[in-house]
PDB file of C-alpha atoms in Angstrom:
ATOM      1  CA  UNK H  26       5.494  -7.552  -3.767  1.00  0.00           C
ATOM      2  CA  UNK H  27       4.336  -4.452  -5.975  1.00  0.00           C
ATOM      3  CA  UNK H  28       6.947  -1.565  -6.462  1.00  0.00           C
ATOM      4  CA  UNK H  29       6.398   2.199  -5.656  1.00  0.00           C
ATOM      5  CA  UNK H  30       8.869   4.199  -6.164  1.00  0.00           C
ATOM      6  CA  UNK H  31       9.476   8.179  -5.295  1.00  0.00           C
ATOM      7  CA  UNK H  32      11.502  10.788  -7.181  1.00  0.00           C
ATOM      8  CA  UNK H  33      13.474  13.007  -6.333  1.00  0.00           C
ATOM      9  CA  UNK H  34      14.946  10.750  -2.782  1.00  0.00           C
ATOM     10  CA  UNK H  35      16.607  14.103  -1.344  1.00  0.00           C
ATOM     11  CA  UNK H  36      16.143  17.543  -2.209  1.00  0.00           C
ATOM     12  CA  UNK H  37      17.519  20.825  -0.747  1.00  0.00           C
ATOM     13  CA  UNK H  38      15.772  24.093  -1.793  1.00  0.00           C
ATOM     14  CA  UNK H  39      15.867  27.819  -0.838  1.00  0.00           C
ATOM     15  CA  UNK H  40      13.029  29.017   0.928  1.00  0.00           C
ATOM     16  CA  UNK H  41      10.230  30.537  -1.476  1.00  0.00           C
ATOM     17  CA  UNK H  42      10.792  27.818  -4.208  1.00  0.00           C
ATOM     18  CA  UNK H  43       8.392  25.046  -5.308  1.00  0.00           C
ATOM     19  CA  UNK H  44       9.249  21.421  -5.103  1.00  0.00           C
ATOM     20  CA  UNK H  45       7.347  18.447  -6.827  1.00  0.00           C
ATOM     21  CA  UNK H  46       7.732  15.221  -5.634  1.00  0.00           C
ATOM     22  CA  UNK H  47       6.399  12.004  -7.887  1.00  0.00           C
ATOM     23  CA  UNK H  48       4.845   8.843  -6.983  1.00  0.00           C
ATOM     24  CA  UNK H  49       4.913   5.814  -9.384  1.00  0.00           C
ATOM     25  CA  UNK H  50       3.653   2.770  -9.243  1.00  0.00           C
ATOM     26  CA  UNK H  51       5.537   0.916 -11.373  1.00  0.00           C
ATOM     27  CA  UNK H  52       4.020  -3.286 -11.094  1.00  0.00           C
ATOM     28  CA  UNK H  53       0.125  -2.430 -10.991  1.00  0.00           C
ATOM     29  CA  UNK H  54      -2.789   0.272 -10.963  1.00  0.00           C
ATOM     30  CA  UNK H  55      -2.768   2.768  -8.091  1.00  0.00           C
ATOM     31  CA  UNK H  56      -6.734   3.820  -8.334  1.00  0.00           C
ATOM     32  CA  UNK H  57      -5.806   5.227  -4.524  1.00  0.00           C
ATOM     33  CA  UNK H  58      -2.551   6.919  -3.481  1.00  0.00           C
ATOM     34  CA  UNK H  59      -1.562   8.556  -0.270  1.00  0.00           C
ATOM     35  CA  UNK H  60       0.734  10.812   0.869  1.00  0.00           C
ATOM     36  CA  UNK H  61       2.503  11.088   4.629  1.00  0.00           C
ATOM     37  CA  UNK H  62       5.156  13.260   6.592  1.00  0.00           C
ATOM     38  CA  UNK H  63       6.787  12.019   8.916  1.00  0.00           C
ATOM     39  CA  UNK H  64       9.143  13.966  11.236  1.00  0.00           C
ATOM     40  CA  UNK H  65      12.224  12.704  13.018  1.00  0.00           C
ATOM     41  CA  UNK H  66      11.877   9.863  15.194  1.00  0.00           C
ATOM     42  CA  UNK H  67       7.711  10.545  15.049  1.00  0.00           C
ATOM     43  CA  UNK H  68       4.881   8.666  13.228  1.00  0.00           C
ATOM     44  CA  UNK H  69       3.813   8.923   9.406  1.00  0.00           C
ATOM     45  CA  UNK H  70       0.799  11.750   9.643  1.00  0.00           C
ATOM     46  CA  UNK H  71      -1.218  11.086   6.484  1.00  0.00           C
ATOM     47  CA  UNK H  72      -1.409  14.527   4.495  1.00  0.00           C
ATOM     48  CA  UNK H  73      -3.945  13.345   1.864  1.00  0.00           C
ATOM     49  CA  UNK H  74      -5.478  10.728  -0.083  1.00  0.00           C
ATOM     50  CA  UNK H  75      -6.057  10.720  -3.779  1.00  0.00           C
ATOM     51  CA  UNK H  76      -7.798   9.168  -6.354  1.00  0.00           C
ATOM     52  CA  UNK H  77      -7.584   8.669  -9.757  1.00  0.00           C
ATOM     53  CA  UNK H  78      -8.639  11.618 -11.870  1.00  0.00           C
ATOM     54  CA  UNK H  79     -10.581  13.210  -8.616  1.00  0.00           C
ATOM     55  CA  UNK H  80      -9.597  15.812  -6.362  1.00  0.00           C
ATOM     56  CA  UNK H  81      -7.585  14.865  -3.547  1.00  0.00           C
ATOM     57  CA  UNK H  82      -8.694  14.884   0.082  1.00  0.00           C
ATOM     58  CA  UNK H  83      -6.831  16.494   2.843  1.00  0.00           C
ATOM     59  CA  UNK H  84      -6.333  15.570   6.476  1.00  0.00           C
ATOM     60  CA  UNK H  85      -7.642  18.369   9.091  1.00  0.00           C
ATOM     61  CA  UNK H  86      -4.860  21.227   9.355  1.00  0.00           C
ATOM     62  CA  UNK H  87      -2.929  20.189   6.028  1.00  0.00           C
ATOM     63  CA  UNK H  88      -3.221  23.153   3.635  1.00  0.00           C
ATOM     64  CA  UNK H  89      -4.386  22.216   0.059  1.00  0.00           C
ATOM     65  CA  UNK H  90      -3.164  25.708  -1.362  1.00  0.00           C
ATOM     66  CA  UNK H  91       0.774  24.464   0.043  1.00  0.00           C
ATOM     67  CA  UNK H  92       0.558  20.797  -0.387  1.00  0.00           C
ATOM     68  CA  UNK H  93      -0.798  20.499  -4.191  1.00  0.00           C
ATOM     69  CA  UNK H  94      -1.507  16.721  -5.266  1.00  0.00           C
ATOM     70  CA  UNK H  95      -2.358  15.541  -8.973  1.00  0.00           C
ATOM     71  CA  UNK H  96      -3.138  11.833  -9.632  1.00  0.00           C
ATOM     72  CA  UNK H  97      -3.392  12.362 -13.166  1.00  0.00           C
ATOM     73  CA  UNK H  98      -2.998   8.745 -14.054  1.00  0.00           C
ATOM     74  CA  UNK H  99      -2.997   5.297 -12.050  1.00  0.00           C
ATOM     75  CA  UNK H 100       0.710   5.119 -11.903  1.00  0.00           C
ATOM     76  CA  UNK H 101       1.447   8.549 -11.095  1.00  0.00           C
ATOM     77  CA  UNK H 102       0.711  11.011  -8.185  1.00  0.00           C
ATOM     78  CA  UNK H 103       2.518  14.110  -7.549  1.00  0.00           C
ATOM     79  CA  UNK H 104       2.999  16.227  -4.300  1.00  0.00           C
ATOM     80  CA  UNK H 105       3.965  20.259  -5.152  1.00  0.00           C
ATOM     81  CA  UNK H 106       5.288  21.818  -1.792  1.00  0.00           C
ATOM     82  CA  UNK H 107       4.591  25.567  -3.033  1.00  0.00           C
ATOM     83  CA  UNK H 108       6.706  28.331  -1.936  1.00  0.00           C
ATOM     84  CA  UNK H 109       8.475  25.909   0.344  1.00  0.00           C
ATOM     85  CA  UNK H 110       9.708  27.209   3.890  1.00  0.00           C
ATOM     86  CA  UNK H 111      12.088  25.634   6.589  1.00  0.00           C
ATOM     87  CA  UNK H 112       8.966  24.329   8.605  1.00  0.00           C
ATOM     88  CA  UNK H 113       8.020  22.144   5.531  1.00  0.00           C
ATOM     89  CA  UNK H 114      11.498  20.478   5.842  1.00  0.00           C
ATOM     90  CA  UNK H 115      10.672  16.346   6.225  1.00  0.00           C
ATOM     91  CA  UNK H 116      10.477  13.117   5.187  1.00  0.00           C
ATOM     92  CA  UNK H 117       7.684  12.884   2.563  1.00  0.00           C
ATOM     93  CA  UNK H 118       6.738   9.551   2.298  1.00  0.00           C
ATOM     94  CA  UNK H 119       3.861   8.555  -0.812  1.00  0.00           C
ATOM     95  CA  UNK H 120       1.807   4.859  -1.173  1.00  0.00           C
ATOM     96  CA  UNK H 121       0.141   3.087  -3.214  1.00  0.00           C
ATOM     97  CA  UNK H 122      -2.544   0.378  -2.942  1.00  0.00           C
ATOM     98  CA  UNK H 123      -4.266  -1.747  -5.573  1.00  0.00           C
ATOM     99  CA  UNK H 124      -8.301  -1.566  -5.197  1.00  0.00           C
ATOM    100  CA  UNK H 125      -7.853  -5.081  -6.570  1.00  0.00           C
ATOM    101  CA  UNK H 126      -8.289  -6.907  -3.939  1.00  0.00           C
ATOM    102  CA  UNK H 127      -5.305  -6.867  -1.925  1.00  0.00           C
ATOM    103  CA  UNK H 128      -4.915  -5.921   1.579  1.00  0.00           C
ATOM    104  CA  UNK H 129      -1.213  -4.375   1.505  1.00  0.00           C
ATOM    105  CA  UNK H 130      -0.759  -0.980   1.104  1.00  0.00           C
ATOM    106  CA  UNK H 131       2.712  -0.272  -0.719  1.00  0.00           C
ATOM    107  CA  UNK H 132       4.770   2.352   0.329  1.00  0.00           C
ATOM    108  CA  UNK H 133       7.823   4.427  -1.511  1.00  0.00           C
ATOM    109  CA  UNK H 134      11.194   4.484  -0.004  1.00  0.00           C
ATOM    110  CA  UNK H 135      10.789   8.368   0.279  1.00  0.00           C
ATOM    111  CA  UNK H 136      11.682  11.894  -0.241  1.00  0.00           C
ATOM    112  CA  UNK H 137      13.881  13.917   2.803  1.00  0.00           C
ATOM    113  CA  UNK H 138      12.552  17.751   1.593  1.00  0.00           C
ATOM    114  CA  UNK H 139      15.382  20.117   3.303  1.00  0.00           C
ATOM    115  CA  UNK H 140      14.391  23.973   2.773  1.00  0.00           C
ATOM    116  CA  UNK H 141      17.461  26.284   3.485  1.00  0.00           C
TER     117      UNK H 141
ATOM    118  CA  UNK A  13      -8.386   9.604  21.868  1.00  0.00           C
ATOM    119  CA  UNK A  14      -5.414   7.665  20.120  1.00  0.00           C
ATOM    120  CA  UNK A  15      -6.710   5.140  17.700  1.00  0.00           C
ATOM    121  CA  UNK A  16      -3.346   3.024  17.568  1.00  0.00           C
ATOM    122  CA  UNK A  17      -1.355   2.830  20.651  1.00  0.00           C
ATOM    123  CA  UNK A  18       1.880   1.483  21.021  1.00  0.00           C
ATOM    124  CA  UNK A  19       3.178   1.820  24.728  1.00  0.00           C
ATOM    125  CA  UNK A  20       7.339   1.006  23.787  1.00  0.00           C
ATOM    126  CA  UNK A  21       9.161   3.490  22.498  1.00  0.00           C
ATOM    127  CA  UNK A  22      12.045   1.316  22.649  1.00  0.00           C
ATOM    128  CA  UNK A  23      12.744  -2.370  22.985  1.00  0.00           C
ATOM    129  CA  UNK A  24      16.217  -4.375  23.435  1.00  0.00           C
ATOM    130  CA  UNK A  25      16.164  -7.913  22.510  1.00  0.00           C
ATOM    131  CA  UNK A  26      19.139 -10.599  22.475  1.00  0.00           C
ATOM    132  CA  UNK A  27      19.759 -11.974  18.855  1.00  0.00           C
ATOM    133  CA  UNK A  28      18.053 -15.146  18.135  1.00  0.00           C
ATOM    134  CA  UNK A  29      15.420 -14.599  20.714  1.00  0.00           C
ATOM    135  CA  UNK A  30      11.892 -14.183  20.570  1.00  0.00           C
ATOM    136  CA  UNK A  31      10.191 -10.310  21.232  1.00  0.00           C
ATOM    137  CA  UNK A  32       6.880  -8.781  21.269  1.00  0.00           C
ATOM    138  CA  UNK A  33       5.487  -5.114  20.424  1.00  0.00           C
ATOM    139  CA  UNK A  34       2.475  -4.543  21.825  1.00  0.00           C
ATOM    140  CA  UNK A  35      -0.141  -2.692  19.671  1.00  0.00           C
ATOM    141  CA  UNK A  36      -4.013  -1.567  21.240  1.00  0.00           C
ATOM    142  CA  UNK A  37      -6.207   0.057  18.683  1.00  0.00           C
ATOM    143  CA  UNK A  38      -9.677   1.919  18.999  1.00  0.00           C
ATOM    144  CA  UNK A  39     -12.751   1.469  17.106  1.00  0.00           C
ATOM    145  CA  UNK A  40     -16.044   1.407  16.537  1.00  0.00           C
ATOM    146  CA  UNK A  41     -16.185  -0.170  13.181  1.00  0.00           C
ATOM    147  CA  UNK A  42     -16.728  -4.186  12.718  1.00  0.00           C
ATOM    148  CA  UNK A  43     -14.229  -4.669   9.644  1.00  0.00           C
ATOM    149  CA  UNK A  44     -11.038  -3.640   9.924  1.00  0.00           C
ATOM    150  CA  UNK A  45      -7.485  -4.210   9.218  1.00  0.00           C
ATOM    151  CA  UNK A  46      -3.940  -3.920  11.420  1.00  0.00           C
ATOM    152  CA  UNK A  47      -1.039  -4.023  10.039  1.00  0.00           C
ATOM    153  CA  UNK A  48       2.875  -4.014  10.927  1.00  0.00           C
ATOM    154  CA  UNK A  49       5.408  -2.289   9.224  1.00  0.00           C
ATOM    155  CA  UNK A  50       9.404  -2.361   9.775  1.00  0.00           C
ATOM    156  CA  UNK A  51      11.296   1.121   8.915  1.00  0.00           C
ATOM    157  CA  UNK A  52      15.002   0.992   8.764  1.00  0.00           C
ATOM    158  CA  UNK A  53      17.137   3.533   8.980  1.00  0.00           C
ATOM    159  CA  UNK A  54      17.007   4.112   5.348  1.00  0.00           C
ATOM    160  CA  UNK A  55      13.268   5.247   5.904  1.00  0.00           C
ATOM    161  CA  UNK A  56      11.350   2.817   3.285  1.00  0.00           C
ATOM    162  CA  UNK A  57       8.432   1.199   4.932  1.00  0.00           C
ATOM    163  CA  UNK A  58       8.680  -3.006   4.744  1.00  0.00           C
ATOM    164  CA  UNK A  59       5.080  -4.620   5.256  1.00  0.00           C
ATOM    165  CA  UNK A  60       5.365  -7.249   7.661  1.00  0.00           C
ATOM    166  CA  UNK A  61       2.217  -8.732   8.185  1.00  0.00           C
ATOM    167  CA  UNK A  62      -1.809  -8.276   7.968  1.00  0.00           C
ATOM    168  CA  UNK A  63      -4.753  -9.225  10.655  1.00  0.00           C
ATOM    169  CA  UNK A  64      -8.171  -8.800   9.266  1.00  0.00           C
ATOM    170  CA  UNK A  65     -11.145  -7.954  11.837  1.00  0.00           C
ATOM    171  CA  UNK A  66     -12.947 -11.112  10.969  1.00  0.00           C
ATOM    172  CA  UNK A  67      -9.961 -13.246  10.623  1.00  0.00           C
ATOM    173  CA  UNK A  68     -10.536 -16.259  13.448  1.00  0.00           C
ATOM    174  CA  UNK A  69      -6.702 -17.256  13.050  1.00  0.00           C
ATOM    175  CA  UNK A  70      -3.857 -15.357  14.452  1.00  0.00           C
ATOM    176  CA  UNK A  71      -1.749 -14.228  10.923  1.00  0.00           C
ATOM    177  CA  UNK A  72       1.931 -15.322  10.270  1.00  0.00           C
ATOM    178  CA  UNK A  73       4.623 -14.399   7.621  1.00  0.00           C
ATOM    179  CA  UNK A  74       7.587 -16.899   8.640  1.00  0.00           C
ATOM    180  CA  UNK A  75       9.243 -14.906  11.639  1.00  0.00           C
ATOM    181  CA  UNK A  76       6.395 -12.523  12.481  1.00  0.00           C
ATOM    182  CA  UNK A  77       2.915 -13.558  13.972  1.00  0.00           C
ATOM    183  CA  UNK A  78       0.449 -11.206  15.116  1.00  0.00           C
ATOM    184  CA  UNK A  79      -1.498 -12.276  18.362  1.00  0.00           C
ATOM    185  CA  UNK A  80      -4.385 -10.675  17.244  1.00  0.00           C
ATOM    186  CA  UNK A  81      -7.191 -10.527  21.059  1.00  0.00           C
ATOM    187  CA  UNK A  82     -10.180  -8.958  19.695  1.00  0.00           C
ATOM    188  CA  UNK A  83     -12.273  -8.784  22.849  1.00  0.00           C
ATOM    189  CA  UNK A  84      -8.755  -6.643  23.992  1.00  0.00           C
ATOM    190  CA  UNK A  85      -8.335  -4.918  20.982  1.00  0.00           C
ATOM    191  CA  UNK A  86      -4.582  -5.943  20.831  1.00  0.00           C
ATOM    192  CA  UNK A  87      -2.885  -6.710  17.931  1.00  0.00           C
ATOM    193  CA  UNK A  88       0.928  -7.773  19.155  1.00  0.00           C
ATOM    194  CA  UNK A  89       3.579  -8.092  16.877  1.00  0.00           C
ATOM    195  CA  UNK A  90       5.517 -11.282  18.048  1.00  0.00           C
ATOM    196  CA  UNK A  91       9.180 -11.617  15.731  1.00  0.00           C
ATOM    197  CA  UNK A  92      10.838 -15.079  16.932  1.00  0.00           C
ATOM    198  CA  UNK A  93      14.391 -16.225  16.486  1.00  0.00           C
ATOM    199  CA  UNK A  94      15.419 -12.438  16.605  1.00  0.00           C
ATOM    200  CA  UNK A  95      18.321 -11.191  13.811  1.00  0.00           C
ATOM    201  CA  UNK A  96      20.337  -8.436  14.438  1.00  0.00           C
ATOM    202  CA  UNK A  97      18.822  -7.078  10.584  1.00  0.00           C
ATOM    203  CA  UNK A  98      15.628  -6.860  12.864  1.00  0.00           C
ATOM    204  CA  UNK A  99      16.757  -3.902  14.181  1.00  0.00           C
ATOM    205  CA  UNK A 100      14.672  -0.966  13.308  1.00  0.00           C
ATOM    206  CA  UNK A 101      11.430   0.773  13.902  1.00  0.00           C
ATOM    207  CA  UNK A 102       8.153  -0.867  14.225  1.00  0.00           C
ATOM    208  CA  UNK A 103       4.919   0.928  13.077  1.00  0.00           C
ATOM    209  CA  UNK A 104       1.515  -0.701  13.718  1.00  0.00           C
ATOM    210  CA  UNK A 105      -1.189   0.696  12.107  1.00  0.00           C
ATOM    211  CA  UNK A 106      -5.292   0.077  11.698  1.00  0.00           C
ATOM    212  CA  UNK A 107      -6.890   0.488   7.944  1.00  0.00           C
ATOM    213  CA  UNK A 108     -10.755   1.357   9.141  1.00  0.00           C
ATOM    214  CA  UNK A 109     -13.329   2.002   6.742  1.00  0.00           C
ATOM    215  CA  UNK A 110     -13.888   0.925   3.240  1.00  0.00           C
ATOM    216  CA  UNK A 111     -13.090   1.541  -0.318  1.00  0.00           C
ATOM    217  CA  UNK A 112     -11.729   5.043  -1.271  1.00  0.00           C
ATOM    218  CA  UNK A 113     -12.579   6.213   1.722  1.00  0.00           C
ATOM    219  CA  UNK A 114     -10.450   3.577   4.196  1.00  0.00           C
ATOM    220  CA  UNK A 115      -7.036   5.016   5.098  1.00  0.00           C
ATOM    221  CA  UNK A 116      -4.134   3.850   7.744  1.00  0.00           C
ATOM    222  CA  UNK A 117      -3.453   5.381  10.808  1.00  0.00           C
ATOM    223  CA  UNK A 118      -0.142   4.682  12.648  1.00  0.00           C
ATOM    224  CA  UNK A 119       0.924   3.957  15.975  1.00  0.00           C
ATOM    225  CA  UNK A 120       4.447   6.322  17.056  1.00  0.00           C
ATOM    226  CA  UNK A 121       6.306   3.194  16.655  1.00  0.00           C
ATOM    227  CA  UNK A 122       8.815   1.127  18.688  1.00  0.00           C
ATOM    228  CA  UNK A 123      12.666   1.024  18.041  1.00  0.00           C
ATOM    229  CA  UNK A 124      13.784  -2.281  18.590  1.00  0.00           C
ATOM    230  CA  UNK A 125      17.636  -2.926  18.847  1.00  0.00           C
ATOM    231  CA  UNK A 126      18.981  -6.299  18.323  1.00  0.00           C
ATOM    232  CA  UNK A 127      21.900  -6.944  20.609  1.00  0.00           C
ATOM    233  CA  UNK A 128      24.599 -10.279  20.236  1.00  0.00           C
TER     234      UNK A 128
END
């Protein structure tokens, strides 16, 4: 199956810093790309969706101004956490599917964001 | 009103037999897709299997099959001969509309534990 994977896969920050998170798709073109959270034992809430060289859309109640995404190219999408707090602390999980036809969506193994 | 529902939080099966999660969804479109995905511990997410609205046959991928009841909106995941590798949590999720604009939305999952 296709390959996604995610960069940095932990990161520990002090509160007030920024932390970018990337996305690749590294087997085929991503022309969508999605990013979830997930808290402990919970679901995957989906954050936002983005497409290729467009603005991204955000879910109801995600902030756009905190949760920056660029999709500059369709292997790449990038999640900025801006001025990160303890709250934003998760598992940040991005995917990937191919508009090509197929019906899987491919998922990264992950990014655990810890804010001190 | 929940659009994926999946009543287990957690399951215990014996190794080498068969289990089922049960999965109910909510719509109102025609075409849709469920899906199943397996998290271990590590946190990646490991597509299992696909069920497309207008698919007349029940899907399988080796070990998994999805008893997809349409008229019920049910879309169980059924894992046979049971491994204790099985052990994990178990996401369904629907895909509903189309294109760019179609996104997942998951279930809170089951954790099954495989026990010799």
């Amino acid at each position: 199956g296709a390959v996604v994977s995610q960069h940095p896969s932990r990161v520990i920050c002090k509160s007030g810093t920024s932390v970018k998170i990337e996305c690749r798709s590294l087997d085929f073109q991503a022309t969508t790309m999605f990013w979830y959270r997930q808290f402990p034992k919970k679901s995957l809430m989906l954050m936002a969706t983005s497409n290729e060289g467009s603005k991204a859309t955000y879910e109801q109640g995600v902030e756009k101004d905190k949760f920056l995404i660029n999709h500059a190219s369709l292997t790449l999408s990038t999640l900025t956490v801006t001025s990160a707090h303890p709250e934003d602390s998760s598992f940040y999980i991005c995917s990937a599917r191919d508009m090509a036809g197929h019906n899987e969506q491919f998922f990264g193994p992950g990014t655990r964001l810890t804010v001190l | 009103a929940q659009k994926i529902t999946q009543t287990q939080p957690g399951m215990f099966v014996q190794e080498k037999e068969a289990v089922t999660l049960d999965c109910t969804y909510d719509t109102s479109d025609q075409s849709y897709g469920l899906f199943w995905y397996k998290q271990p511990s590590s946190g990646e997410m490991i597509f299992l299997i696909y069920q497309g609205s207008y698919d007349e046959q029940n899907a399988t991928e080796g070990r998994y099959s999805l008893n997809f009841q349409k008229a019920r909106k049910s879309a169980n995941l059924v894992i046979s001969a049971s491994q204790l590798g099985d052990s994990a949590m178990y996401f369904c999720a629907m895909r509903e509309g189309r294109g760019t604009a179609s996104k997942l939305t998951f279930g809170t999952g089951t954790r099954l534990q495989v026990t010799l």
